[in-house]
Structures are given as C-alpha cells and as structure tokens.
XYZ file of C-alpha atoms in Angstrom:
448
model
C 99.955 91.407 196.164
C 100.374 88.245 193.991
C 101.389 88.661 190.316
C 98.295 88.519 187.986
C 98.651 85.960 185.160
C 95.933 86.175 182.465
C 95.751 83.131 180.121
C 94.021 83.449 176.743
C 92.523 80.411 175.239
C 91.073 77.674 177.526
C 92.171 74.424 175.511
C 94.819 71.888 176.674
C 97.789 74.268 176.974
C 95.754 77.196 178.500
C 94.120 75.173 181.157
C 97.308 73.397 181.921
C 99.102 76.728 182.327
C 96.100 77.971 184.616
C 96.548 74.986 186.887
C 100.308 75.375 187.190
C 99.931 79.242 187.820
C 97.318 78.585 190.458
C 99.516 75.996 192.180
C 102.361 78.599 192.164
C 99.969 80.961 193.955
C 99.585 83.516 191.126
C 96.361 85.503 190.848
C 94.981 83.575 187.571
C 92.168 84.538 185.195
C 91.316 82.541 181.952
C 89.647 84.173 178.859
C 88.407 82.513 175.816
C 86.835 84.345 172.911
C 84.990 81.089 171.959
C 83.112 78.573 174.173
C 85.131 76.393 176.616
C 84.740 72.676 176.399
C 82.985 71.011 179.386
C 86.089 68.991 180.305
C 88.200 72.169 180.732
C 85.374 74.108 182.512
C 85.208 71.228 185.005
C 89.052 71.416 185.674
C 89.029 75.217 186.063
C 86.027 74.861 188.627
C 88.011 72.090 190.440
C 90.942 74.340 190.848
C 88.794 77.363 191.646
C 90.230 79.341 188.718
C 88.205 82.435 187.449
C 87.322 82.278 183.765
C 85.160 83.652 180.967
C 83.982 82.372 177.585
C 82.828 83.869 174.348
C 84.418 87.211 175.139
C 87.503 89.001 176.253
C 86.817 91.559 178.961
C 89.733 94.048 178.130
C 90.062 95.657 181.623
C 90.419 92.400 183.180
C 92.925 91.318 180.666
C 94.958 94.557 180.505
C 95.506 94.709 184.226
C 97.775 91.452 183.831
C 101.505 91.294 184.908
C 102.051 88.692 182.363
C 99.848 87.055 179.538
C 100.154 83.413 178.576
C 98.792 83.047 175.023
C 97.327 79.867 173.381
C 99.374 78.865 170.274
C 96.323 78.990 168.137
C 95.995 82.871 168.727
C 97.942 84.847 166.093
C 100.197 87.797 167.341
C 98.063 90.079 164.991
C 94.979 89.389 167.027
C 93.499 92.784 168.162
C 93.598 91.775 171.991
C 97.283 90.808 171.647
C 98.103 94.096 169.890
C 96.422 95.900 172.941
C 98.442 93.849 175.508
C 101.648 94.674 173.730
C 100.904 98.285 173.611
C 100.515 98.278 177.280
C 104.098 96.497 177.350
C 102.581 93.405 179.143
C 104.901 90.497 178.348
C 103.010 87.801 176.235
C 104.570 84.288 176.712
C 103.637 80.534 175.739
C 102.697 77.933 178.073
C 105.950 76.112 177.129
C 107.920 79.198 178.348
C 105.920 79.364 181.535
C 106.129 75.686 182.496
C 109.913 75.621 181.671
C 110.462 77.973 184.671
C 109.100 75.318 187.199
C 110.980 72.171 186.273
C 114.598 71.034 186.406
C 113.934 68.059 184.166
C 116.084 67.440 181.158
C 114.125 68.409 178.030
C 114.407 66.701 174.714
C 112.582 69.132 172.304
C 111.525 68.250 169.000
C 110.252 70.656 166.275
C 109.983 70.531 162.438
C 107.437 70.736 159.719
C 106.988 66.885 159.401
C 107.851 63.984 161.644
C 107.963 65.846 164.883
C 105.069 63.866 166.501
C 106.664 60.475 165.462
C 110.003 61.602 166.569
C 108.709 62.695 169.936
C 106.842 59.511 170.496
C 109.904 57.467 169.482
C 112.080 59.488 171.940
C 109.506 58.791 174.577
C 109.267 55.124 173.715
C 113.012 54.519 173.901
C 113.571 56.406 177.190
C 110.484 54.699 178.756
C 111.818 51.228 177.673
C 115.267 52.120 179.175
C 113.553 52.786 182.525
C 113.761 56.596 182.554
C 111.240 58.631 184.438
C 109.952 60.655 181.436
C 106.953 62.605 180.509
C 105.414 63.124 176.983
C 104.088 66.594 176.422
C 103.762 69.900 174.286
C 101.901 69.593 171.214
C 101.297 65.931 171.879
C 99.629 64.299 174.880
C 98.775 66.288 178.031
C 100.115 69.928 178.283
C 103.602 70.514 179.579
C 102.423 72.905 182.343
C 99.920 70.293 183.625
C 102.495 67.650 183.832
C 104.980 69.994 185.824
C 102.086 70.828 188.063
C 101.061 67.228 188.617
C 104.190 65.074 188.193
C 107.796 64.993 189.054
C 109.335 63.807 185.917
C 113.304 63.823 185.466
C 113.040 64.049 181.631
C 110.468 65.204 179.061
C 110.044 64.471 175.288
C 108.442 67.601 174.258
C 106.914 68.264 170.763
C 106.994 72.016 170.280
C 105.246 73.747 167.330
C 106.452 76.915 165.662
C 103.597 78.761 167.316
C 104.523 77.623 170.718
C 108.303 78.605 170.005
C 107.323 82.075 169.004
C 106.579 83.102 172.490
C 109.519 81.437 174.347
C 112.348 83.694 175.560
C 114.298 82.074 178.385
C 113.042 78.471 177.783
C 116.047 76.019 176.920
C 116.196 72.608 175.325
C 118.822 70.358 176.663
C 118.659 68.394 173.373
C 116.937 70.103 170.460
C 115.792 68.038 167.397
C 114.862 69.992 164.102
C 113.432 67.378 161.766
C 113.071 69.612 158.638
C 111.687 72.759 157.390
C 109.242 72.967 154.546
C 106.611 75.734 153.801
C 103.739 75.376 156.288
C 101.721 77.816 158.242
C 103.051 80.647 155.920
C 99.662 82.510 156.519
C 101.000 83.181 160.076
C 104.340 84.357 158.879
C 103.577 86.943 156.170
C 103.892 84.213 153.605
C 107.747 84.451 154.026
C 109.701 81.021 154.469
C 112.396 82.864 156.241
C 109.988 84.057 159.064
C 108.817 80.519 159.530
C 112.367 79.018 159.453
C 113.740 81.463 162.102
C 110.717 80.600 164.150
C 111.776 76.865 164.031
C 115.292 77.825 164.953
C 114.244 79.445 168.189
C 114.487 75.803 169.500
C 118.378 76.441 169.666
C 118.034 79.715 171.591
C 119.651 79.766 175.054
C 121.469 76.422 174.232
C 125.031 76.229 175.473
C 128.074 74.155 174.326
C 127.167 71.188 176.475
C 123.745 70.950 174.953
C 123.002 69.214 171.666
C 121.316 70.237 168.464
C 120.228 67.303 166.030
C 119.250 68.116 162.489
C 118.639 66.795 159.085
C 121.686 67.446 156.822
C 119.599 66.533 153.840
C 117.184 69.313 154.435
C 117.994 72.312 152.022
C 116.166 74.899 154.133
C 117.850 73.770 157.336
C 121.132 73.976 155.771
C 120.436 77.420 154.316
C 119.467 78.924 157.684
C 122.001 77.095 160.033
C 124.749 79.326 158.587
C 123.011 82.444 159.517
C 122.236 81.570 163.237
C 124.714 81.412 166.015
C 124.302 77.946 167.422
C 126.324 77.199 170.559
C 125.172 73.664 171.200
C 127.110 70.668 169.756
C 125.649 69.708 166.562
C 124.612 66.054 165.434
C 123.504 65.989 161.866
C 121.719 63.000 160.371
C 121.675 61.962 156.484
C 120.597 59.312 154.129
C 122.836 60.548 151.408
C 126.300 61.048 152.877
C 128.679 59.793 155.568
C 128.483 61.766 158.888
C 131.346 61.565 161.382
C 129.293 62.496 164.491
C 125.664 61.971 164.022
C 123.821 59.436 161.982
C 123.774 58.274 158.420
C 122.669 55.362 156.156
C 125.328 53.227 154.490
C 123.566 52.576 151.131
C 125.871 49.596 150.391
C 125.002 47.653 153.696
C 121.601 49.194 154.336
C 122.717 49.889 157.792
C 122.008 52.934 160.007
C 125.144 54.127 161.722
C 124.970 56.454 164.754
C 128.294 57.785 166.154
C 128.751 59.952 169.200
C 132.273 60.970 170.328
C 133.636 58.497 172.884
C 130.753 56.075 172.618
C 130.550 52.762 170.842
C 128.977 53.138 167.318
C 125.460 51.903 166.961
C 124.448 50.149 163.751
C 121.052 48.713 162.655
C 119.648 47.351 159.511
C 117.090 49.870 157.947
C 114.883 46.841 157.066
C 114.483 46.082 160.980
C 112.819 49.504 161.656
C 109.290 49.229 162.768
C 108.503 52.525 160.582
C 109.396 51.962 156.951
C 109.848 54.728 154.403
C 112.492 57.339 153.888
C 110.985 59.947 156.263
C 110.805 57.339 159.139
C 114.423 56.522 158.591
C 115.111 60.144 159.561
C 112.984 60.111 162.402
C 114.431 56.920 163.747
C 117.936 58.359 163.422
C 117.020 61.406 165.105
C 115.630 59.614 168.042
C 118.564 57.193 168.130
C 121.051 59.962 168.335
C 119.082 61.521 171.364
C 119.187 58.156 173.105
C 122.737 57.631 172.558
C 123.575 61.055 174.015
C 121.999 59.855 177.247
C 123.950 56.545 177.235
C 120.813 54.361 176.667
C 122.064 50.825 175.854
C 122.310 49.890 172.215
C 120.118 46.771 172.754
C 117.354 49.002 174.223
C 117.451 51.372 171.242
C 117.380 48.554 168.744
C 114.462 46.882 170.524
C 112.627 50.176 170.674
C 113.086 51.083 167.048
C 111.821 47.512 166.140
C 108.620 47.371 168.258
C 107.382 51.000 168.064
C 103.769 51.523 167.280
C 102.988 54.600 164.870
C 101.016 57.371 166.195
C 97.218 57.710 165.255
C 96.354 59.585 162.081
C 99.926 59.218 160.560
C 99.809 56.681 157.735
C 97.555 54.652 159.915
C 96.248 51.455 158.267
C 92.419 51.364 159.026
C 91.061 48.320 157.118
C 91.121 46.324 154.051
C 87.685 45.996 152.376
C 87.227 43.856 149.084
C 90.938 44.058 148.584
C 90.957 47.904 148.987
C 93.416 49.162 151.665
C 92.136 52.440 153.481
C 94.888 54.586 155.238
C 94.183 57.500 157.611
C 96.946 60.184 157.223
C 94.738 63.010 158.567
C 97.800 64.466 160.336
C 99.282 65.428 156.890
C 98.172 69.106 157.124
C 100.770 70.456 154.617
C 101.988 69.602 151.199
C 105.152 68.077 152.369
C 103.571 65.599 154.628
C 101.273 64.601 151.751
C 104.437 64.161 149.418
C 105.877 61.707 152.146
C 102.549 59.754 152.167
C 102.301 59.634 148.358
C 105.944 58.735 148.119
C 105.589 55.584 150.287
C 102.537 54.209 148.336
C 103.248 51.070 146.243
C 99.754 50.535 144.724
C 97.394 52.953 142.691
C 95.851 55.655 145.021
C 92.417 57.206 145.396
C 93.606 60.389 147.074
C 91.376 62.267 149.585
C 92.711 65.735 149.714
C 91.568 69.238 150.722
C 90.497 71.483 153.557
C 91.830 75.004 154.505
C 94.670 75.970 152.274
C 97.683 77.472 154.049
C 99.288 79.170 150.976
C 100.097 75.695 149.545
C 102.167 75.283 146.462
C 101.075 71.849 144.874
C 103.741 71.813 142.240
C 106.072 69.484 144.152
C 103.337 66.908 144.151
C 102.802 66.920 140.309
C 105.164 64.115 139.369
C 103.984 61.881 142.226
C 100.464 62.401 141.519
C 100.851 61.577 137.765
C 102.775 58.426 138.770
C 100.503 57.022 141.554
C 97.183 58.720 141.764
C 94.249 57.514 139.689
C 91.506 59.693 141.072
C 91.187 62.622 143.553
C 88.380 63.011 146.109
C 88.369 66.737 147.516
C 87.043 66.991 150.998
C 86.709 70.617 151.640
C 84.450 73.752 151.396
C 86.695 75.377 148.620
C 88.452 72.879 146.421
C 89.097 75.338 143.465
C 92.966 75.435 144.016
C 93.117 71.587 144.181
C 91.045 71.092 141.041
C 93.002 73.711 139.059
C 96.316 72.179 140.153
C 95.524 68.670 139.283
C 92.884 68.939 136.473
C 95.397 67.837 133.809
C 97.263 65.299 136.109
C 94.324 62.755 136.787
C 91.182 61.847 134.912
C 88.771 61.809 137.848
C 88.222 64.604 140.484
C 85.065 64.666 142.703
C 84.076 67.019 145.414
C 82.719 66.123 148.800
C 81.935 67.853 152.092
C 81.847 65.043 154.769
C 84.109 62.217 155.684
C 81.241 59.708 154.914
C 80.640 61.160 151.504
C 84.426 61.152 150.762
C 84.845 57.550 151.814
C 81.768 56.422 149.817
C 83.044 58.055 146.525
C 86.550 56.633 147.172
C 85.202 53.226 147.693
C 83.312 53.493 144.428
C 86.383 54.645 142.566
C 88.995 52.102 143.945
C 89.510 48.664 142.894
C 91.040 45.491 144.438
C 94.694 45.942 145.158
C 94.423 49.684 145.353
C 94.629 52.232 148.255
C 92.397 54.967 149.403
C 94.610 57.465 151.070
C 93.267 60.341 153.259
C 96.335 62.713 153.350
C 94.612 66.151 152.967
C 97.615 68.552 152.610
C 95.480 71.242 154.344
C 94.234 72.236 157.790
C 90.844 70.835 158.786
C 88.987 73.746 160.129
C 86.479 74.296 157.397
C 84.641 71.069 158.029
C 86.108 69.547 161.293
C 87.169 70.745 164.706
C 90.744 69.430 164.115
C 92.794 66.702 162.093
C 91.852 64.181 165.029
C 88.269 64.565 164.424
C 88.695 64.465 160.645
C 90.696 61.182 161.044
C 88.140 59.681 163.644
C 85.180 60.338 161.187
C 87.178 58.908 158.207
C 87.875 55.634 160.225
C 84.201 55.512 161.333
C 83.082 55.817 157.858
C 85.513 53.108 156.564
C 84.331 50.686 159.294
C 80.601 51.251 158.412
C 81.228 50.233 154.789
C-alpha cells in the first residue's frame, strides 16, 4: 500500500507539498482548520487530491505515515501534540521537497534582509544564465517547483518556522543575514531557542559546503561558537577587514569580496542599487554566493547596480504635495523598523502597530527622538506603543484601517517630510498578512 501523507494547512506551501506528494504516488490528504482559498481548492481538485476545511478529522490525520505541517501552525497546537504522541514524523514542506531534487540550493535565513538577499541571489544567477528557481518563503512553494520544473539551482528563503521541521535537508550554500529578537512568542520568549532554530540552516552541511554570515551581528557571533559547523565559513563585515568573505574598506568606500584562489571583487558602495547599511550587508552576502559559483565579476557588478527592490520593503509609493510615502509593511519586527528609521533623512510621520510579538521598543528610542515628529498607530491594541513613545514624540494618534492611517499621516506631515509605514509588528489583527497591509496602504495613498 502507498505511504499515507497528511498535509496540515492548505496555503502556498501545503498545496505545493500535496501536488508533489501526489506526483510521487503517495496517498495524500490535506486538512485545514480554517477555510481554504478558492485558488488552492481549484488546484487540489485539478490534481484529484482529497481535502477538508474548517476542521481536522483526527482519525484521518492520525492514520498518516508522515505529516507535513504548514509553517504557520505552532508545534504546541493540540493536533500536532496528538500526532507526536503517536510517533508520526512531522516535517516541513522544505524537508519534503528537498528529497526530490538534486539541484544546488542557496538557502537564506535571518531576522531581516532574507527576502532582499534571496531576490538578489536569484537576480545575479538569472543574469548569469543559470537555470534557477526562486522559492521557499518567497514566490511559489519549493515543493510545487520541484514537482513542475527542473531547475539546476534554487534561491530559497527559509524562515525559522520552516527550519524547525527540517532534519535531512541540506543547504549547499547557507546564508544567515542576522539574528534579532523576532517571533519569540513561538520560542518560549527565549532568544536562544530562536537562534538555534536559525542555525539549523547549517545542519547536514559538509566541508565542501559554504556558510555565509554577518560578522558584525552580536547574536550570530555568540552562537556560532556553540555550534558544530562543518561548512567553510565566509563572514562579511562593514567594520573590519575579512581575509575570506567580504568587507567594506571605509577609506575607499569599496566592497571587497575575496574567495580563496579567485580574483578579488571590488565595487564602490555608492554604485549599489540598494542604499543603506543593511543593504550593503545583503549585497555582500549575495556577492559571496555568486563568487563561490564562479559567476563573472562584471555580471555581479551589473546585477548589484540594476536590482529592483522587493515590494513592501522600503518601497517608494508616491510624492504628494512634497510628502513622500514609503511602504515598509514587511517590517514585522523592531529591528526591521530600526533599519527603516535609520535610513530616513527627513522628518518622519511613522505608522506603527499590529500584533506585538514580545517587542522591546527601547532600541528605537534614540532614533524616534531624533527622526520622528508624530506616530500614527495602526492596530487593535496600541497600548504598548503609546506607553513606549509617549514621552518621545508630541503627537500619537490611533487608527484601525489603512485608509484612516494614511489620512491622519497626510494631515500631520508637511512638505519635505516622509510618511513611513514600518509597523514593527505582525499584521494579523486587521489584515490577512503584511502584503495586504502594504497593498491597502498604497491604495489609500494613491487615492489622496
């Protein structure tokens, strides 16, 4: 009899895993405790996959040989506990898809910058003529692409939630952009648990694999000493010279990328398409990965100069009566908001708020005092934000829709100032996800 695979959650990753499992002739059943979007129902029908919504039928689920869990379902969920009590293996879609491809995988994780870095890697490799797919936490699911395409390489953005359920999956090149407190609600509010989850990206790597990481990130430095890493390490830094990896020469403002036995690569930091300190890090990480695969220096230089940033990440929306509107809806943690505020050069009306994930706002105090003239809260419960910043800015207003937030910000901002949506929080109190929050913000701005 065919092995039975049960998939919990019928979003992008779940439905992709179901299609791959069906293609590999497993007995497949998909179960979602919520309702399933029509586009995913249509795909399940098309591939003749059995599914249920708004419920989990236990007898059906607990008869599985293996369960593939959506990254959004916490390990503490009652159904997961029951599955584990029956010793049924629970894996992620990334783990499952990895079994069925021989492609080289460049895997990117980190609290901030992972989407930009993944897209940069994809852009460089594509420009160099490589047969590469873009997947994971960005674009189409990894499993769906393994089922439908035949890529030789993948640029994979992998979240800590996806890494948590990987066991045999191996990154040929692993990139860890940084580790800052995020999603601590899923990790018993312990940074150590979250950091160890991120470092799972190095598990199963061997000496001929590569691990690229930020040498300036304190948490990464702290944990790297505690973990056995077998891959060759390539650090990158803006503050000190690195012999193998990448660094910024502050005298010449040149990025240097040096890989053993390869010609060094240099490029002016002012030529990068993405400006700001955090983007210099992202560009260096992607550049190291490209040099490891012998991509020509001219191709890397061109790619880093003509790259278009991803949507919802410091995305310029419009300039209305001299007021700039910037959509940074993807900033779902304090550190992302710090980067956004740090890169602002004009007075800011800051739209912030949503679902607090155990946020500590103290790291923003100095920046807010220096750059923010007013705060517009966009969330159901804004008490923590108001308490944190009441003595830092003169004006704080509360709103419960993107339209209202944009209207209030427009009223508060003046010519040559910036309205910045950089929420520092998850979006689930008022929106389906950060994309919807960003789209509604842009729509409201364009309607002004």
